[in-house]
Amino acid sequence: MQYSSFVLAAAAGLITNVAGHGFLASPPPRIAGDAMKAVCGNQVFSNQASDNGGNIQGMLQVAKSQKDFDPVKCNVFLCKGFQFADNAKNIQTYTAGQVVPYKFDIRAPHTGTANISVIDTATNSIIGEPLLSFAMFADNAKTIPEDQRTGSFTIPTGLESKCATAGSCVIQHFWDARSIDQTYESCIDFQMGGGGGGAAAPPATVTPAAAAAAAAVPAGNAPPKVTPTTFATAKKAAATPAPQSNCS
Ligand SMILES: *[C@@H]1O[C@H](CO)[C@@H](O)[C@H](O)[C@H]1NC(C)=O
Ligand SMILES: [Cu+2]
């Protein structure tokens, strides 16, 4: 009897542990907050606020019946819809050539691919090549190699003007576990700072109209555009019910 209640307790422990599968541990990632709640709705917000390791297919499942989910402003295909406005205290300042150590928390392995890339948030497209890319990531049949949890990436050159302002770009860890149809994204908010990283961009000539427009729409708060590929993924995700698994 004692033994079976132990087994039950252990099983219950596993069950409460199931939701979160992966998230960046450092540098401090973009997290859920009120701005996200406003565009993603209460249910999707709660889903991620209680467990930031959840996958975007799960978010879309939750969002389905929710009238307060705005699929454009809450673009789950970019940083899982987490908003720049909630993360002012997490902005990192980088220079070209800087080597940035990171830690990724694989809470439950699911075989897939992953990359770490600089993303233009206005278009949700990768700038240049991925900084790191894993052809096989979090293979649940193997011991996870340490370099999938802990590593570093190098800030490329050429970001000085495009990523000068926080919110314009993010560094996104993107883990796509096709084996289970779950995708995880975590983002680092950053801006390019002065220092040894190449010539600073010359001060731009700003017209009063442009300044007013910029003030009206802070960078990073503009609704991210959804690319055709992400649309295709969205349709597929919406059409395909999440498979039963030990972590749904
Ligand atoms: C890298 O991640 C992006 C999402 O940021 C994804 O769309 C793309 O297919 C990935 N590319 C590679 C080579 O893994
Ligand atoms: Cu999982």
Tab-separated table of C-alpha atoms and ligand atoms in Angstrom:
chain	number	residue	atom	x	y	z
A	1	MET	CA	0.000	0.000	0.000
A	2	GLN	CA	2.758	2.383	0.938
A	3	TYR	CA	4.582	1.403	-2.176
A	4	SER	CA	1.623	2.056	-4.499
A	5	SER	CA	0.965	5.490	-3.021
A	6	PHE	CA	4.624	6.258	-3.648
A	7	VAL	CA	4.181	5.210	-7.261
A	8	LEU	CA	1.039	7.328	-7.552
A	9	ALA	CA	2.831	10.324	-6.071
A	10	ALA	CA	5.720	9.843	-8.459
A	11	ALA	CA	3.328	9.601	-11.390
A	12	ALA	CA	1.521	12.737	-10.240
A	13	GLY	CA	4.878	14.475	-10.029
A	14	LEU	CA	5.594	13.558	-13.604
A	15	ILE	CA	2.195	14.750	-14.724
A	16	THR	CA	2.555	18.188	-13.165
A	17	ASN	CA	5.986	18.399	-14.759
A	18	VAL	CA	4.821	17.809	-18.290
A	19	ALA	CA	4.022	21.182	-19.728
A	20	GLY	CA	7.258	23.072	-20.122
A	21	HIS	CA	9.700	21.691	-22.614
A	22	GLY	CA	12.282	24.362	-23.243
A	23	PHE	CA	13.215	27.998	-22.814
A	24	LEU	CA	16.291	30.182	-22.758
A	25	ALA	CA	17.717	30.537	-19.266
A	26	SER	CA	20.180	33.306	-20.124
A	27	PRO	CA	20.653	36.006	-21.352
A	28	PRO	CA	17.311	37.034	-19.835
A	29	PRO	CA	14.647	36.084	-22.396
A	30	ARG	CA	11.532	37.975	-23.340
A	31	ILE	CA	8.708	36.884	-21.018
A	32	ALA	CA	4.939	37.206	-20.800
A	33	GLY	CA	3.373	40.383	-19.389
A	34	ASP	CA	0.443	42.773	-19.627
A	35	ALA	CA	1.192	43.885	-23.188
A	36	MET	CA	1.097	40.261	-24.235
A	37	LYS	CA	-2.133	39.718	-22.338
A	38	ALA	CA	-3.682	42.642	-24.206
A	39	VAL	CA	-2.990	41.153	-27.646
A	40	CYS	CA	-2.940	37.401	-26.966
A	41	GLY	CA	-5.876	37.328	-24.586
A	42	ASN	CA	-6.213	36.029	-21.041
A	43	GLN	CA	-6.094	32.300	-21.761
A	44	VAL	CA	-3.047	32.345	-24.024
A	45	PHE	CA	-1.302	34.727	-21.648
A	46	SER	CA	-2.025	32.474	-18.637
A	47	ASN	CA	-0.854	29.437	-20.570
A	48	GLN	CA	2.578	31.022	-21.078
A	49	ALA	CA	2.797	33.030	-17.865
A	50	SER	CA	2.341	29.830	-15.867
A	51	ASP	CA	4.748	27.877	-18.074
A	52	ASN	CA	7.005	29.712	-20.486
A	53	GLY	CA	8.338	26.439	-21.881
A	54	GLY	CA	5.126	25.598	-23.719
A	55	ASN	CA	4.907	25.237	-27.477
A	56	ILE	CA	3.211	27.455	-30.071
A	57	GLN	CA	0.864	24.678	-31.260
A	58	GLY	CA	-0.473	24.462	-27.722
A	59	MET	CA	-0.960	28.240	-27.679
A	60	LEU	CA	-2.925	28.086	-30.945
A	61	GLN	CA	-5.043	25.309	-29.499
A	62	VAL	CA	-5.839	27.467	-26.475
A	63	ALA	CA	-6.421	30.512	-28.697
A	64	LYS	CA	-8.984	28.792	-30.930
A	65	SER	CA	-12.052	29.621	-28.909
A	66	GLN	CA	-10.770	32.942	-27.531
A	67	LYS	CA	-12.221	36.196	-28.854
A	68	ASP	CA	-9.485	38.244	-27.197
A	69	PHE	CA	-6.712	36.531	-29.187
A	70	ASP	CA	-5.424	38.760	-32.010
A	71	PRO	CA	-3.437	36.504	-34.375
A	72	VAL	CA	-1.638	39.436	-36.000
A	73	LYS	CA	-0.582	41.406	-32.935
A	74	CYS	CA	-0.033	38.210	-30.986
A	75	ASN	CA	2.172	36.534	-33.567
A	76	VAL	CA	3.030	33.203	-31.969
A	77	PHE	CA	5.543	32.596	-34.780
A	78	LEU	CA	7.762	35.351	-33.409
A	79	CYS	CA	8.912	35.007	-29.778
A	80	LYS	CA	5.664	33.090	-29.056
A	81	GLY	CA	3.813	36.395	-29.113
A	82	PHE	CA	5.758	37.717	-26.123
A	83	GLN	CA	5.911	41.494	-26.453
A	84	PHE	CA	8.803	43.913	-26.442
A	85	ALA	CA	6.791	46.323	-24.289
A	86	ASP	CA	6.828	43.847	-21.378
A	87	ASN	CA	10.578	43.470	-21.422
A	88	ALA	CA	12.228	46.878	-21.134
A	89	LYS	CA	14.373	45.643	-18.254
A	90	ASN	CA	15.739	42.725	-20.277
A	91	ILE	CA	17.370	44.690	-23.103
A	92	GLN	CA	20.948	43.646	-23.803
A	93	THR	CA	23.496	45.872	-25.522
A	94	TYR	CA	25.895	44.156	-27.904
A	95	THR	CA	28.706	45.081	-30.262
A	96	ALA	CA	29.776	43.339	-33.456
A	97	GLY	CA	32.131	40.492	-32.740
A	98	GLN	CA	31.000	40.126	-29.142
A	99	VAL	CA	30.852	36.531	-27.954
A	100	VAL	CA	27.655	36.012	-25.965
A	101	PRO	CA	27.375	32.984	-23.694
A	102	TYR	CA	23.912	31.504	-23.360
A	103	LYS	CA	22.119	28.713	-21.539
A	104	PHE	CA	19.104	26.889	-22.912
A	105	ASP	CA	16.949	24.874	-20.582
A	106	ILE	CA	15.825	21.635	-22.272
A	107	ARG	CA	13.124	20.568	-19.818
A	108	ALA	CA	11.880	17.633	-21.899
A	109	PRO	CA	13.717	16.430	-24.986
A	110	HIS	CA	11.873	16.064	-28.309
A	111	THR	CA	13.876	15.263	-31.414
A	112	GLY	CA	14.023	18.173	-33.809
A	113	THR	CA	16.162	20.917	-35.259
A	114	ALA	CA	17.112	24.250	-33.757
A	115	ASN	CA	18.823	27.459	-34.567
A	116	ILE	CA	19.727	30.752	-32.980
A	117	SER	CA	19.231	33.657	-35.361
A	118	VAL	CA	18.943	37.414	-35.512
A	119	ILE	CA	15.386	38.231	-36.532
A	120	ASP	CA	14.080	41.457	-38.048
A	121	THR	CA	10.898	41.851	-36.001
A	122	ALA	CA	9.178	44.015	-38.646
A	123	THR	CA	9.216	41.140	-41.151
A	124	ASN	CA	9.860	38.102	-38.918
A	125	SER	CA	12.744	37.141	-41.170
A	126	ILE	CA	16.263	35.999	-40.364
A	127	ILE	CA	18.973	38.601	-40.957
A	128	GLY	CA	21.893	36.841	-42.639
A	129	GLU	CA	22.603	33.262	-41.643
A	130	PRO	CA	21.671	31.590	-38.346
A	131	LEU	CA	24.318	32.284	-35.696
A	132	LEU	CA	24.110	28.648	-34.636
A	133	SER	CA	22.205	25.807	-36.135
A	134	PHE	CA	21.578	22.244	-34.928
A	135	ALA	CA	20.614	19.629	-37.524
A	136	MET	CA	19.631	17.337	-34.636
A	137	PHE	CA	18.422	18.884	-31.410
A	138	ALA	CA	17.185	17.369	-28.145
A	139	ASP	CA	17.127	13.827	-29.489
A	140	ASN	CA	15.116	11.940	-26.880
A	141	ALA	CA	16.818	8.665	-27.712
A	142	LYS	CA	20.226	9.986	-26.662
A	143	THR	CA	22.010	11.849	-23.926
A	144	ILE	CA	21.699	15.513	-24.865
A	145	PRO	CA	25.120	16.914	-25.806
A	146	GLU	CA	26.126	19.718	-23.478
A	147	ASP	CA	26.565	22.129	-26.396
A	148	GLN	CA	22.767	22.125	-26.876
A	149	ARG	CA	22.292	23.519	-23.366
A	150	THR	CA	25.297	25.762	-22.958
A	151	GLY	CA	27.212	27.618	-25.602
A	152	SER	CA	27.923	30.972	-27.128
A	153	PHE	CA	27.188	32.875	-30.296
A	154	THR	CA	29.005	35.773	-31.907
A	155	ILE	CA	27.237	39.020	-32.762
A	156	PRO	CA	27.714	39.511	-36.513
A	157	THR	CA	28.805	42.694	-38.239
A	158	GLY	CA	26.346	44.775	-40.204
A	159	LEU	CA	23.587	45.034	-37.582
A	160	GLU	CA	24.579	48.527	-36.405
A	161	SER	CA	21.859	50.458	-38.177
A	162	LYS	CA	19.105	47.832	-38.491
A	163	CYS	CA	19.324	46.755	-34.851
A	164	ALA	CA	20.338	50.093	-33.313
A	165	THR	CA	17.052	50.380	-31.430
A	166	ALA	CA	15.802	47.697	-29.052
A	167	GLY	CA	12.687	46.048	-30.422
A	168	SER	CA	13.804	46.229	-34.066
A	169	CYS	CA	15.607	42.912	-33.833
A	170	VAL	CA	15.673	39.944	-31.509
A	171	ILE	CA	17.983	36.975	-31.196
A	172	GLN	CA	15.640	34.021	-31.323
A	173	HIS	CA	16.261	30.456	-30.200
A	174	PHE	CA	13.979	28.401	-32.438
A	175	TRP	CA	13.480	24.708	-31.700
A	176	ASP	CA	11.210	22.833	-34.032
A	177	ALA	CA	10.401	19.321	-32.828
A	178	ARG	CA	8.714	17.866	-35.929
A	179	SER	CA	8.808	14.463	-34.202
A	180	ILE	CA	6.007	15.675	-31.959
A	181	ASP	CA	4.709	18.784	-33.822
A	182	GLN	CA	5.864	21.214	-31.182
A	183	THR	CA	7.786	24.424	-31.765
A	184	TYR	CA	9.452	26.490	-29.066
A	185	GLU	CA	10.761	30.025	-29.402
A	186	SER	CA	12.627	32.199	-26.945
A	187	CYS	CA	13.946	35.655	-27.689
A	188	ILE	CA	16.616	38.004	-26.464
A	189	ASP	CA	15.876	41.721	-26.797
A	190	PHE	CA	18.959	43.698	-27.702
A	191	GLN	CA	20.309	46.844	-29.252
A	192	MET	CA	23.645	47.487	-30.881
A	193	GLY	CA	25.753	49.748	-28.738
A	194	GLY	CA	28.873	51.807	-29.299
A	195	GLY	CA	32.300	50.429	-28.629
A	196	GLY	CA	34.721	48.472	-30.729
A	197	GLY	CA	32.107	47.068	-33.059
A	198	GLY	CA	32.651	49.087	-36.215
A	199	ALA	CA	31.756	52.638	-37.113
A	200	ALA	CA	28.652	54.069	-35.530
A	201	ALA	CA	25.901	54.915	-37.992
A	202	PRO	CA	25.968	58.607	-38.910
A	203	PRO	CA	23.133	60.545	-37.281
A	204	ALA	CA	20.149	60.298	-39.579
A	205	THR	CA	18.429	63.428	-40.766
A	206	VAL	CA	14.987	63.207	-39.177
A	207	THR	CA	12.122	65.247	-40.539
A	208	PRO	CA	9.523	66.433	-38.011
A	209	ALA	CA	6.922	64.211	-39.718
A	210	ALA	CA	9.153	61.137	-39.471
A	211	ALA	CA	9.914	61.922	-35.834
A	212	ALA	CA	6.215	62.215	-35.047
A	213	ALA	CA	5.508	58.923	-36.822
A	214	ALA	CA	8.330	57.215	-34.952
A	215	ALA	CA	7.029	58.558	-31.654
A	216	ALA	CA	3.517	57.368	-32.447
A	217	VAL	CA	4.617	53.798	-33.228
A	218	PRO	CA	7.489	52.742	-30.987
A	219	ALA	CA	9.792	50.216	-32.633
A	220	GLY	CA	8.896	46.725	-31.610
A	221	ASN	CA	5.265	47.511	-30.935
A	222	ALA	CA	4.341	47.426	-34.596
A	223	PRO	CA	2.396	44.250	-35.322
A	224	PRO	CA	4.882	41.772	-36.744
A	225	LYS	CA	4.135	40.790	-40.310
A	226	VAL	CA	3.357	37.169	-40.930
A	227	THR	CA	5.396	35.704	-43.757
A	228	PRO	CA	3.928	33.190	-46.234
A	229	THR	CA	5.958	30.390	-44.664
A	230	THR	CA	4.656	31.158	-41.205
A	231	PHE	CA	1.126	31.289	-42.604
A	232	ALA	CA	1.617	27.835	-44.081
A	233	THR	CA	2.871	26.617	-40.715
A	234	ALA	CA	-0.058	28.299	-38.979
A	235	LYS	CA	-2.597	26.610	-41.232
A	236	LYS	CA	-0.918	23.269	-40.779
A	237	ALA	CA	-0.782	23.730	-37.023
A	238	ALA	CA	-4.432	24.772	-36.900
A	239	ALA	CA	-5.518	21.874	-39.106
A	240	THR	CA	-3.532	19.211	-37.302
A	241	PRO	CA	-4.623	18.402	-33.752
A	242	ALA	CA	-1.674	18.115	-31.420
A	243	PRO	CA	-0.656	14.470	-31.200
A	244	GLN	CA	-1.110	12.673	-27.903
A	245	SER	CA	2.157	12.447	-26.122
A	246	ASN	CA	3.677	12.231	-22.705
A	247	CYS	CA	3.904	15.995	-22.620
A	248	SER	CA	0.787	17.438	-24.211
B	1	LIG	C1	15.847	28.753	-38.289
B	1	LIG	O1	14.808	29.351	-37.554
B	1	LIG	C2	13.805	29.951	-38.298
B	1	LIG	C3	12.884	30.687	-37.380
B	1	LIG	O2	13.548	31.729	-36.740
B	1	LIG	C4	13.151	28.948	-39.199
B	1	LIG	O3	12.093	29.514	-39.909
B	1	LIG	C5	14.185	28.361	-40.125
B	1	LIG	O4	13.648	27.369	-40.913
B	1	LIG	C6	15.394	27.842	-39.390
B	1	LIG	N1	16.451	27.587	-40.326
B	1	LIG	C7	17.309	26.581	-40.215
B	1	LIG	C8	18.359	26.469	-41.252
B	1	LIG	O5	17.250	25.803	-39.310
B	2	CU	CU	7.361	18.598	-24.714
